[in-house]
Amino acid sequence: MPGERAQRIRRGLPLVLLASFTVLMVRMAFVQLVIGEDLAELGRDQRAVILAKVPARAPIYDRNMRILTGEFASRAVVVFPDTVKAREAVARMVARFTGGSWEAVLSRLDSPAAIYTQVAAEPLRDGRTDGIDHATLDEAFRDPGVVIVEQAVRYHPDGIGAHVLGYLDPSGTRGIAGVERLLDRYLAGGIPGRIAVYADAKGRPLRGLGVRWLQGEFVGGGVRLTIDRDIQALVEEVMDDSIERGAVVVMDPRTGEVLAMASRPTFRPGDIASAVGDPAAPLLNRAIMAYPPGSVFKVVVAAVAIETGAASLYDTFYDPGYVDVGATRFRCYAHEQGGHGMIDLLDATAYSCNTAFITIGLRVGAARLLDFAEQLGLGSTTGVALPGEQAGVIPEAQSLSPQDVANLAIGQGRLSMTPLQVATVMSVIANGGLLQRPRLVREVLPGKAPDRRASGLVVEPAEPVRVFSEDTCRQVASMLEAVTRRGTGTAAWVEEGGSAGKTGSAETEKEDRTDSPTSHAWFAGFAPLSEPRLVIVVFVEEGMSGGKAAAPVFARIARRALEIYRPSE
């Protein structure tokens, strides 16, 4: 019996060995073919040194799903001290980009730890910057211890749409301004991107691996705005050429969608440090800041007068160059020429006659005028919900004296409006009397997180509200057409399809270097005349003349924007 048992064992042993070998081969195949790459990556990661992390954040898109934030490339420099040859040149280069002293960087080159720094968008201007010339930088970049790596950055290097998009806190995880703050809960979260160095035990980069950008992964699906990237870029290009301080808003009057919103001076969302403390206040979004509107408010006065029957298009007024209200004399800008003489409402609008509009304002009365102002949304925020948006000011009717009403009728006194509010008012006229609230966000796209970010959210436009009749708006539109055809705003005329609008020069409490009072310059209008597709508001801080400083900017933007924008898109 023992012999038979041994014999059975001898016969079964090959089968056991074969089974064991088969299991081993299957396991080896599984490791090599299925999880081999993951294990190799895990092995590499054990030797990876993470130099920098870029927090994951869902992208922001324009109306046509073109990227506004999230997928732009930027250079970064990684220095390996053990292999650096031109130590001083490299130290000066790193100090240039980090803002520190080159001596401190030079001392860091005595350590084996790699140094990481982002490269400025414009490292040199006029040949030299911060004591570094081209030759020194070239020498540093050619050094064998310096590696240039491409990494993803959130913002376009030119900072397009900066005031709409906003910016993040220094950690890059929380929105501080603009859409970044408004929709922070839908944009934040995920696996951060990383700059990794694969090094040996002595900190030397492994051959073939070296420095890599490891892409992160965001949780939310992103946000789609109403902004048109091409129109936004056009607006910013024109502003850079013509406006030092001011704002431009472009809207579709029928939908209330904001197609472009820009403010000057501007900033780079990826470089907030250089903007903080700048006396020019580049972080302010002047498109949602309130200013005295000046004569652009005459559009409201004219519309209310016609709507209530207080005046008609062909009512005439006598302008000797001034009008006395009580003991106060209000001058028309043409007072030095003896005024406009007899003038009807059409021409009074075309030539912005203060005398006629003060007369109309007193005839309409403060109560009715301010009631319509409230219906137009003045004195309250527009609903776009951008952080920092101001409501503007409209006074209480019972607090106004006749002199206050006279000031109100020409857009002065206790009255202020934002460029976005002015665009809303002009949209009512272009839209036949319907108020369509401005809209900046189209939808929140579905994401990967098991919360509200995963469901998606379409932001439907509010129902339009009728403020004026179509007939009133047709008459006001004809008055605004007279402004651009032959009045104070001829520089805003658009040959293809025509344009209509109103100039404004709003007095400020400031004086220039010659002790003369300064004025803000406005032009607000729409184009084309038939079925207007675009409302454009141009505001130039202390630009003095709306006809000279703002109207030409309107025309430059309108001509090209009409070629770009198709409402059906």
Coordinates of C-alpha atoms in Angstrom, one line a residue:
M1 CA 0.0 0.0 0.0
P2 CA 2.7 2.5 0.8
G3 CA 4.2 1.8 -2.6
E4 CA 1.0 2.5 -4.3
R5 CA 0.6 5.8 -2.5
A6 CA 4.1 6.9 -3.4
Q7 CA 3.4 5.9 -7.0
R8 CA 0.3 8.0 -7.1
I9 CA 2.2 10.9 -5.6
R10 CA 4.9 10.5 -8.3
R11 CA 2.2 10.4 -11.0
G12 CA 0.4 13.6 -9.6
L13 CA 3.6 15.7 -9.0
P14 CA 4.0 16.7 -12.7
L15 CA 0.3 17.8 -12.7
V16 CA 0.8 19.9 -9.6
L17 CA 4.0 21.4 -11.1
L18 CA 2.2 22.0 -14.4
A19 CA -0.7 23.7 -12.6
S20 CA 1.7 25.9 -10.6
F21 CA 3.6 26.8 -13.7
T22 CA 0.4 27.7 -15.5
V23 CA -0.8 29.9 -12.6
L24 CA 2.7 31.6 -12.5
M25 CA 2.6 32.2 -16.3
V26 CA -1.0 33.6 -16.1
R27 CA 0.1 35.9 -13.3
M28 CA 3.2 37.0 -15.2
A29 CA 1.1 37.7 -18.3
F30 CA -1.4 39.7 -16.2
V31 CA 1.4 41.8 -14.6
Q32 CA 3.1 42.5 -17.9
L33 CA 0.1 43.0 -20.2
V34 CA -2.6 44.3 -17.9
I35 CA -1.1 46.1 -14.9
G36 CA 2.5 46.4 -16.0
E37 CA 2.3 50.0 -17.1
D38 CA 0.5 51.0 -13.8
L39 CA 3.2 49.2 -11.7
A40 CA 6.0 50.9 -13.7
E41 CA 4.3 54.2 -13.2
L42 CA 4.0 53.5 -9.5
G43 CA 7.7 52.6 -9.4
R44 CA 8.6 55.9 -11.2
D45 CA 6.3 57.9 -8.9
Q46 CA 8.2 56.5 -5.9
R47 CA 11.2 58.4 -7.3
A48 CA 9.2 61.5 -8.3
V49 CA 9.8 64.8 -6.5
I50 CA 6.8 67.1 -6.9
L51 CA 8.1 70.7 -7.4
A52 CA 4.8 72.4 -7.9
K53 CA 1.1 71.8 -8.0
V54 CA -1.6 73.6 -10.1
P55 CA -5.0 73.1 -8.5
A56 CA -7.6 71.5 -10.7
R57 CA -10.4 73.7 -11.8
A58 CA -13.2 73.3 -14.4
P59 CA -12.9 75.4 -17.5
I60 CA -14.9 78.5 -18.5
Y61 CA -16.1 78.6 -22.1
D62 CA -17.5 81.3 -24.3
R63 CA -21.0 81.1 -25.9
N64 CA -19.6 78.9 -28.7
M65 CA -17.7 76.5 -26.3
R66 CA -14.3 78.0 -27.0
I67 CA -12.0 78.0 -24.0
L68 CA -11.6 81.1 -21.9
T69 CA -9.8 79.5 -19.0
G70 CA -8.2 76.2 -18.4
E71 CA -6.1 75.0 -21.3
F72 CA -3.3 77.5 -22.0
A73 CA 0.4 76.6 -22.0
S74 CA 3.2 78.4 -20.1
R75 CA 6.9 77.8 -19.7
A76 CA 8.5 76.9 -16.4
V77 CA 12.2 76.6 -15.5
V78 CA 13.6 73.7 -13.5
V79 CA 17.2 74.0 -12.3
F80 CA 19.3 71.0 -11.2
P81 CA 22.1 72.5 -9.0
D82 CA 24.5 69.5 -9.4
T83 CA 24.8 70.1 -13.1
V84 CA 24.7 73.9 -13.4
K85 CA 27.8 75.4 -15.1
A86 CA 27.0 79.1 -15.4
R87 CA 26.0 79.5 -11.7
E88 CA 25.8 83.3 -11.6
A89 CA 23.8 83.6 -14.9
V90 CA 21.4 80.9 -13.8
A91 CA 21.0 82.6 -10.4
R92 CA 20.2 85.9 -12.0
M93 CA 17.7 84.3 -14.3
V94 CA 15.8 82.5 -11.5
A95 CA 15.8 85.7 -9.4
R96 CA 14.4 87.7 -12.3
F97 CA 11.4 85.3 -12.5
T98 CA 10.9 84.9 -8.7
G99 CA 11.4 88.5 -7.7
G100 CA 14.1 87.6 -5.1
S101 CA 17.8 88.4 -5.0
W102 CA 20.2 86.6 -7.2
E103 CA 22.6 86.2 -4.2
A104 CA 19.9 84.2 -2.3
V105 CA 19.3 82.0 -5.4
L106 CA 23.1 81.5 -5.7
S107 CA 23.2 80.1 -2.2
R108 CA 20.4 77.7 -3.1
L109 CA 22.5 76.2 -5.9
D110 CA 24.8 74.7 -3.2
S111 CA 21.8 72.4 -2.3
P112 CA 21.0 69.3 -4.4
A113 CA 17.3 70.2 -4.4
A114 CA 15.9 71.2 -7.7
I115 CA 14.6 74.7 -8.1
Y116 CA 11.3 75.4 -9.9
T117 CA 10.0 78.8 -11.2
Q118 CA 7.5 80.0 -13.7
V119 CA 8.6 82.1 -16.6
A120 CA 7.1 85.6 -16.9
A121 CA 5.0 86.1 -20.1
E122 CA 7.3 89.0 -21.2
P123 CA 10.7 88.3 -19.6
L124 CA 12.4 91.2 -21.3
R125 CA 11.4 94.6 -22.6
D126 CA 13.8 97.0 -24.3
G127 CA 16.7 94.6 -24.1
R128 CA 17.2 94.8 -20.3
T129 CA 15.0 94.1 -17.3
D130 CA 16.0 94.2 -13.6
G131 CA 19.7 94.2 -14.5
I132 CA 19.6 91.2 -16.8
D133 CA 20.4 91.5 -20.5
H134 CA 19.7 89.1 -23.3
A135 CA 23.1 87.6 -23.3
T136 CA 22.8 86.6 -19.6
L137 CA 19.4 85.0 -20.1
D138 CA 20.6 83.2 -23.2
E139 CA 23.6 81.8 -21.3
A140 CA 21.3 80.7 -18.4
F141 CA 18.8 78.9 -20.7
R142 CA 21.6 77.0 -22.5
D143 CA 23.1 75.8 -19.2
P144 CA 23.0 71.9 -18.9
G145 CA 21.5 72.3 -15.5
V146 CA 18.4 74.2 -16.8
V147 CA 15.3 72.4 -18.2
I148 CA 12.4 74.2 -19.8
V149 CA 9.1 72.5 -19.4
E150 CA 5.6 73.3 -20.8
Q151 CA 2.9 73.3 -18.2
A152 CA -0.8 74.1 -18.3
V153 CA -2.0 77.4 -16.9
R154 CA -5.6 78.6 -16.3
Y155 CA -5.5 82.0 -18.0
H156 CA -4.6 83.3 -21.5
P157 CA -1.3 85.0 -21.3
D158 CA -2.8 88.2 -22.7
G159 CA -5.4 88.3 -19.9
I160 CA -8.5 88.4 -22.2
G161 CA -11.7 88.9 -20.4
A162 CA -9.9 89.5 -17.1
H163 CA -12.6 91.5 -15.4
V164 CA -15.4 89.1 -16.4
L165 CA -13.5 85.9 -15.5
G166 CA -11.9 87.3 -12.3
Y167 CA -9.0 85.6 -10.5
L168 CA -8.1 83.1 -7.7
D169 CA -6.6 83.3 -4.3
P170 CA -2.8 82.7 -4.1
S171 CA -3.4 79.0 -3.6
G172 CA -5.4 78.8 -6.8
T173 CA -8.2 77.0 -5.1
R174 CA -10.8 79.7 -4.4
G175 CA -12.4 82.3 -6.6
I176 CA -11.9 85.9 -5.4
A177 CA -13.5 88.0 -8.2
G178 CA -15.6 87.7 -11.3
V179 CA -17.1 84.5 -12.6
E180 CA -14.4 82.6 -10.7
R181 CA -16.0 83.7 -7.5
L182 CA -19.6 83.8 -8.7
L183 CA -19.6 80.1 -9.7
D184 CA -16.8 78.9 -7.5
R185 CA -18.7 75.8 -6.3
Y186 CA -19.1 74.6 -9.9
L187 CA -15.5 75.2 -10.9
A188 CA -13.5 74.1 -7.9
G189 CA -12.2 70.6 -7.1
G190 CA -10.3 67.7 -8.5
I191 CA -6.8 66.2 -8.8
P192 CA -4.2 69.0 -9.3
G193 CA -1.7 69.1 -12.1
R194 CA 1.9 68.6 -11.0
I195 CA 5.5 69.5 -12.1
A196 CA 7.4 66.3 -11.2
V197 CA 11.1 65.5 -11.3
Y198 CA 12.1 61.8 -11.6
A199 CA 15.4 61.6 -9.8
D200 CA 17.7 59.0 -8.4
A201 CA 18.7 58.7 -4.7
K202 CA 21.2 61.5 -5.1
G203 CA 18.6 63.9 -6.6
R204 CA 19.9 63.6 -10.1
P205 CA 17.2 63.5 -12.9
L206 CA 16.8 60.0 -14.4
R207 CA 17.8 59.8 -18.0
G208 CA 14.7 59.6 -20.3
L209 CA 12.3 60.8 -17.6
G210 CA 13.7 64.1 -16.2
V211 CA 11.0 66.7 -15.7
R212 CA 7.3 66.1 -16.6
W213 CA 4.0 67.9 -16.4
L214 CA 1.4 65.6 -15.0
Q215 CA -2.1 66.6 -16.1
G216 CA -4.7 67.1 -13.3
E217 CA -8.3 66.2 -13.5
F218 CA -11.2 68.6 -12.6
V219 CA -14.5 67.5 -11.1
G220 CA -17.1 70.0 -12.5
G221 CA -18.0 70.1 -16.2
G222 CA -17.3 73.8 -16.5
V223 CA -19.3 76.9 -17.2
R224 CA -20.6 78.4 -20.5
L225 CA -20.9 82.1 -20.7
T226 CA -22.7 84.4 -23.1
I227 CA -19.5 86.1 -24.0
D228 CA -18.3 85.8 -27.6
R229 CA -14.5 85.4 -27.5
D230 CA -13.9 87.1 -30.8
I231 CA -16.0 90.2 -29.9
Q232 CA -14.3 90.3 -26.5
A233 CA -10.9 90.2 -28.1
L234 CA -12.0 92.9 -30.6
V235 CA -13.2 95.2 -27.8
E236 CA -10.0 94.8 -25.8
E237 CA -7.9 95.4 -28.9
V238 CA -9.7 98.7 -29.6
M239 CA -9.6 99.8 -26.0
D240 CA -5.9 99.1 -25.7
D241 CA -5.5 101.5 -28.6
S242 CA -7.8 104.3 -27.5
I243 CA -8.9 104.1 -23.8
E244 CA -6.6 104.5 -20.9
R245 CA -9.4 104.3 -18.2
G246 CA -12.9 103.3 -19.0
A247 CA -15.2 100.4 -20.0
V248 CA -17.1 98.9 -22.9
V249 CA -20.2 96.7 -22.8
V250 CA -21.6 94.9 -25.8
M251 CA -25.1 93.2 -25.6
D252 CA -27.7 91.5 -27.7
P253 CA -30.8 93.7 -27.0
R254 CA -33.3 91.0 -27.8
T255 CA -31.8 88.4 -25.4
G256 CA -29.9 90.5 -22.9
E257 CA -26.9 88.4 -23.4
V258 CA -23.6 90.2 -22.7
L259 CA -21.3 89.5 -25.6
A260 CA -18.3 91.4 -24.3
M261 CA -17.4 93.4 -21.2
A262 CA -14.1 95.0 -20.7
S263 CA -12.5 97.5 -18.4
R264 CA -9.3 99.5 -18.6
P265 CA -6.7 99.5 -17.1
T266 CA -6.6 95.8 -17.0
F267 CA -4.6 93.1 -15.3
R268 CA -3.4 89.5 -15.9
P269 CA -5.4 87.0 -13.8
G270 CA -2.3 84.9 -13.5
D271 CA -0.3 87.8 -12.0
I272 CA -2.4 89.5 -9.5
A273 CA 0.6 90.6 -7.3
S274 CA 1.6 93.2 -9.9
A275 CA -1.9 94.7 -9.9
V276 CA -2.4 95.0 -6.2
G277 CA -1.5 98.5 -5.0
D278 CA -1.4 100.0 -8.5
P279 CA -2.8 103.5 -8.1
A280 CA -4.6 103.1 -11.5
A281 CA -6.8 100.4 -9.8
P282 CA -6.7 97.9 -12.6
L283 CA -8.6 95.3 -10.6
L284 CA -11.8 97.5 -10.7
N285 CA -14.3 96.4 -13.2
R286 CA -15.5 99.8 -14.4
A287 CA -18.3 98.3 -16.5
I288 CA -20.2 97.6 -13.2
M289 CA -19.1 100.8 -11.4
A290 CA -21.5 103.7 -11.1
Y291 CA -20.8 107.1 -12.7
P292 CA -22.9 110.2 -13.5
P293 CA -24.4 109.4 -16.9
G294 CA -24.6 113.0 -18.3
S295 CA -26.6 113.4 -21.5
V296 CA -27.1 109.7 -22.1
F297 CA -29.8 109.9 -19.5
K298 CA -31.6 112.2 -21.9
V299 CA -32.7 109.0 -23.7
V300 CA -34.8 108.2 -20.6
V301 CA -36.2 111.7 -20.4
A302 CA -37.2 111.7 -24.0
A303 CA -38.8 108.3 -23.8
V304 CA -40.8 109.1 -20.7
A305 CA -41.9 112.4 -22.1
I306 CA -43.2 110.8 -25.3
E307 CA -44.7 107.8 -23.4
T308 CA -46.7 110.0 -21.0
G309 CA -47.6 112.6 -23.6
A310 CA -45.6 115.4 -21.9
A311 CA -43.8 116.1 -25.2
S312 CA -44.0 115.1 -28.9
L313 CA -41.3 114.7 -31.5
Y314 CA -41.9 118.0 -33.1
D315 CA -42.5 120.2 -30.0
T316 CA -40.4 123.3 -30.2
F317 CA -38.3 125.1 -27.5
Y318 CA -36.5 128.4 -27.4
D319 CA -32.9 128.1 -26.3
P320 CA -31.1 131.4 -25.8
G321 CA -28.1 129.4 -24.4
Y322 CA -29.5 129.0 -20.9
V323 CA -32.6 128.4 -18.8
D324 CA -33.3 129.8 -15.4
V325 CA -34.8 127.6 -12.8
G326 CA -35.6 129.7 -9.8
A327 CA -32.4 131.6 -9.0
T328 CA -30.2 129.0 -10.7
R329 CA -29.1 129.4 -14.3
F330 CA -28.3 126.3 -16.3
R331 CA -26.3 126.8 -19.4
C332 CA -26.5 124.9 -22.7
Y333 CA -23.1 123.9 -24.1
A334 CA -24.0 126.3 -27.0
H335 CA -24.4 129.3 -24.7
E336 CA -21.3 131.1 -26.1
Q337 CA -22.9 131.0 -29.5
G338 CA -26.2 132.4 -28.2
G339 CA -27.8 129.0 -27.9
H340 CA -29.7 127.0 -30.5
G341 CA -32.6 129.4 -30.9
M342 CA -35.9 127.7 -31.8
I343 CA -35.3 124.0 -31.8
D344 CA -37.6 120.9 -31.9
L345 CA -37.2 117.8 -29.8
L346 CA -35.6 115.9 -32.7
D347 CA -32.9 118.4 -33.1
A348 CA -32.6 119.0 -29.4
T349 CA -31.6 115.4 -29.1
A350 CA -29.3 115.5 -32.1
Y351 CA -27.5 118.5 -30.7
S352 CA -28.0 117.6 -27.0
C353 CA -29.7 120.9 -26.0
N354 CA -29.7 121.2 -22.2
T355 CA -32.4 124.0 -22.3
A356 CA -34.9 121.8 -24.1
F357 CA -34.4 118.8 -21.9
I358 CA -34.5 120.8 -18.6
T359 CA -37.8 122.2 -19.8
I360 CA -39.1 118.7 -20.7
G361 CA -37.8 117.3 -17.4
L362 CA -39.7 119.9 -15.4
R363 CA -42.8 119.3 -17.5
V364 CA -42.6 115.5 -16.9
G365 CA -42.0 115.9 -13.2
A366 CA -39.6 114.0 -10.8
A367 CA -42.2 111.4 -9.7
R368 CA -43.0 110.1 -13.2
L369 CA -39.4 110.3 -14.4
L370 CA -38.0 108.4 -11.5
D371 CA -40.8 105.8 -11.6
F372 CA -39.8 104.9 -15.2
A373 CA -36.2 104.9 -14.1
E374 CA -37.0 102.3 -11.5
Q375 CA -38.9 100.2 -14.1
L376 CA -35.7 100.3 -16.2
G377 CA -33.8 98.8 -13.3
L378 CA -31.9 101.9 -12.3
G379 CA -30.9 102.2 -8.7
S380 CA -30.5 98.4 -8.4
T381 CA -28.1 95.8 -9.7
T382 CA -28.8 94.3 -13.0
G383 CA -28.9 90.6 -12.1
V384 CA -25.7 89.4 -13.7
A385 CA -24.5 88.9 -10.1
L386 CA -20.9 89.8 -10.7
P387 CA -19.2 90.4 -7.3
G388 CA -18.7 94.1 -6.8
E389 CA -21.5 95.3 -9.1
Q390 CA -22.8 98.6 -8.0
A391 CA -26.5 99.5 -8.0
G392 CA -26.1 103.1 -9.0
V393 CA -28.2 105.9 -7.5
I394 CA -31.5 107.5 -8.3
P395 CA -32.8 110.0 -5.8
E396 CA -36.2 110.0 -4.1
A397 CA -38.7 112.2 -5.9
Q398 CA -40.0 114.0 -2.8
S399 CA -36.5 115.1 -1.9
L400 CA -35.9 117.0 -5.2
S401 CA -36.2 120.7 -5.7
P402 CA -36.9 122.2 -9.2
Q403 CA -33.2 122.8 -9.5
D404 CA -32.5 119.1 -8.7
V405 CA -35.0 118.0 -11.3
A406 CA -33.3 120.3 -13.8
N407 CA -30.0 118.6 -13.0
L408 CA -31.6 115.2 -13.2
A409 CA -33.0 115.9 -16.7
I410 CA -29.4 116.4 -18.1
G411 CA -28.0 113.4 -16.2
Q412 CA -26.3 115.3 -13.4
G413 CA -26.7 115.7 -9.7
R414 CA -27.7 112.8 -7.4
L415 CA -27.8 110.3 -10.2
S416 CA -25.3 107.6 -11.2
M417 CA -25.4 104.6 -13.6
T418 CA -23.1 101.8 -14.5
P419 CA -22.1 101.2 -18.2
L420 CA -24.0 97.8 -17.9
Q421 CA -27.1 99.7 -16.8
V422 CA -26.8 102.2 -19.6
A423 CA -26.6 99.2 -22.0
T424 CA -29.8 97.8 -20.5
V425 CA -31.6 101.1 -21.0
M426 CA -30.4 101.4 -24.6
S427 CA -31.5 97.8 -25.2
V428 CA -35.1 98.7 -24.2
I429 CA -35.2 101.3 -27.0
A430 CA -33.6 99.0 -29.5
N431 CA -35.9 96.2 -28.4
G432 CA -39.1 98.1 -29.0
G433 CA -39.8 98.9 -25.4
L434 CA -39.1 95.5 -23.8
L435 CA -36.7 95.2 -20.9
Q436 CA -34.6 92.1 -21.1
R437 CA -32.4 91.7 -18.1
P438 CA -28.7 91.3 -18.8
R439 CA -27.4 87.7 -18.8
L440 CA -23.8 86.6 -18.5
V441 CA -24.0 82.8 -17.8
R442 CA -25.7 80.4 -20.3
E443 CA -25.2 77.2 -18.4
V444 CA -23.3 75.1 -15.9
L445 CA -22.2 72.0 -17.7
P446 CA -22.6 68.5 -16.2
G447 CA -19.6 67.3 -14.1
K448 CA -18.3 64.2 -12.5
A449 CA -19.1 64.9 -8.9
P450 CA -22.2 63.3 -7.2
D451 CA -23.7 66.7 -6.3
R452 CA -25.2 69.7 -8.1
R453 CA -22.1 70.0 -10.3
A454 CA -23.1 66.7 -11.9
S455 CA -26.5 67.6 -13.0
G456 CA -25.8 70.6 -15.2
L457 CA -27.8 73.8 -15.0
V458 CA -29.2 75.9 -17.9
V459 CA -29.7 79.6 -16.9
E460 CA -32.9 80.6 -18.7
P461 CA -33.4 84.3 -19.6
A462 CA -35.9 86.2 -17.5
E463 CA -39.3 87.0 -19.1
P464 CA -39.0 90.5 -20.8
V465 CA -41.0 93.3 -19.2
R466 CA -42.6 96.1 -21.3
V467 CA -41.6 99.6 -20.2
F468 CA -42.3 101.7 -23.2
S469 CA -44.6 101.2 -26.2
E470 CA -43.2 100.3 -29.6
D471 CA -44.3 103.6 -31.0
T472 CA -42.5 105.5 -28.3
C473 CA -39.3 103.6 -29.0
R474 CA -39.6 104.1 -32.8
Q475 CA -39.7 107.9 -32.2
V476 CA -36.8 107.8 -29.8
A477 CA -34.8 105.7 -32.2
S478 CA -35.4 108.3 -34.9
M479 CA -34.1 110.9 -32.5
L480 CA -31.0 108.8 -31.8
E481 CA -30.4 108.3 -35.5
A482 CA -30.3 112.1 -35.9
V483 CA -27.5 112.1 -33.3
T484 CA -25.3 109.9 -35.5
R485 CA -26.3 111.3 -38.9
R486 CA -25.9 115.0 -38.2
G487 CA -25.6 115.7 -34.5
T488 CA -23.0 115.3 -31.7
G489 CA -22.3 111.7 -32.5
T490 CA -21.5 111.6 -36.2
A491 CA -18.2 109.8 -35.4
A492 CA -20.4 106.8 -34.3
W493 CA -22.1 106.4 -37.7
V494 CA -21.8 103.0 -39.2
E495 CA -22.1 102.9 -43.0
E496 CA -23.3 99.4 -43.3
G497 CA -26.8 99.4 -41.9
G498 CA -26.6 102.7 -40.0
S499 CA -26.4 103.3 -36.2
A500 CA -28.2 105.3 -33.6
G501 CA -27.1 106.5 -30.1
K502 CA -26.5 109.3 -27.7
T503 CA -23.3 111.1 -26.6
G504 CA -22.7 112.2 -23.0
S505 CA -20.2 114.4 -21.2
A506 CA -20.8 114.1 -17.5
E507 CA -19.2 116.6 -15.2
T508 CA -17.1 115.3 -12.3
E509 CA -16.0 117.0 -9.1
K510 CA -12.4 116.8 -10.3
E511 CA -10.2 119.4 -12.0
D512 CA -7.4 119.0 -14.5
R513 CA -4.0 120.5 -14.3
T514 CA -5.3 123.8 -15.6
D515 CA -7.9 123.9 -12.8
S516 CA -10.7 123.3 -15.4
P517 CA -13.5 120.8 -14.5
T518 CA -13.2 117.4 -16.0
S519 CA -15.9 115.3 -17.6
H520 CA -16.5 111.6 -18.2
A521 CA -17.2 110.7 -21.9
W522 CA -20.0 108.4 -22.9
F523 CA -21.5 107.0 -26.1
A524 CA -24.4 104.5 -26.0
G525 CA -26.0 103.2 -29.1
F526 CA -27.1 100.3 -31.3
A527 CA -26.7 99.0 -34.8
P528 CA -27.9 98.3 -37.4
L529 CA -31.0 100.6 -37.5
S530 CA -33.3 97.9 -38.8
E531 CA -33.6 95.1 -36.3
P532 CA -30.7 96.1 -34.1
R533 CA -28.4 93.2 -33.2
L534 CA -25.9 94.9 -31.0
V535 CA -26.0 97.5 -28.2
I536 CA -22.6 99.0 -27.5
V537 CA -21.8 101.4 -24.6
V538 CA -18.5 103.1 -24.4
F539 CA -17.4 104.9 -21.3
V540 CA -14.1 106.9 -21.1
E541 CA -13.2 108.1 -17.6
E542 CA -12.4 111.8 -17.7
G543 CA -12.5 111.6 -21.5
M544 CA -14.2 115.0 -21.6
S545 CA -16.2 114.8 -24.9
G546 CA -18.5 111.9 -25.7
G547 CA -18.6 112.8 -29.4
K548 CA -14.8 112.9 -29.6
A549 CA -13.5 110.3 -27.1
A550 CA -16.3 107.6 -27.0
A551 CA -18.2 107.8 -30.3
P552 CA -15.3 106.8 -32.6
V553 CA -14.6 103.8 -30.3
F554 CA -18.3 102.7 -30.8
A555 CA -18.0 102.9 -34.6
R556 CA -14.7 100.9 -34.6
I557 CA -16.2 98.1 -32.5
A558 CA -19.6 98.1 -34.2
R559 CA -18.3 97.8 -37.8
R560 CA -16.2 94.7 -37.0
A561 CA -18.6 93.1 -34.4
L562 CA -21.5 93.1 -36.8
E563 CA -19.4 91.0 -39.1
I564 CA -18.6 88.5 -36.3
Y565 CA -21.9 88.2 -34.5
R566 CA -24.8 86.1 -35.7
P567 CA -27.7 86.0 -33.2
S568 CA -28.7 82.4 -34.1
E569 CA -25.3 81.1 -33.0

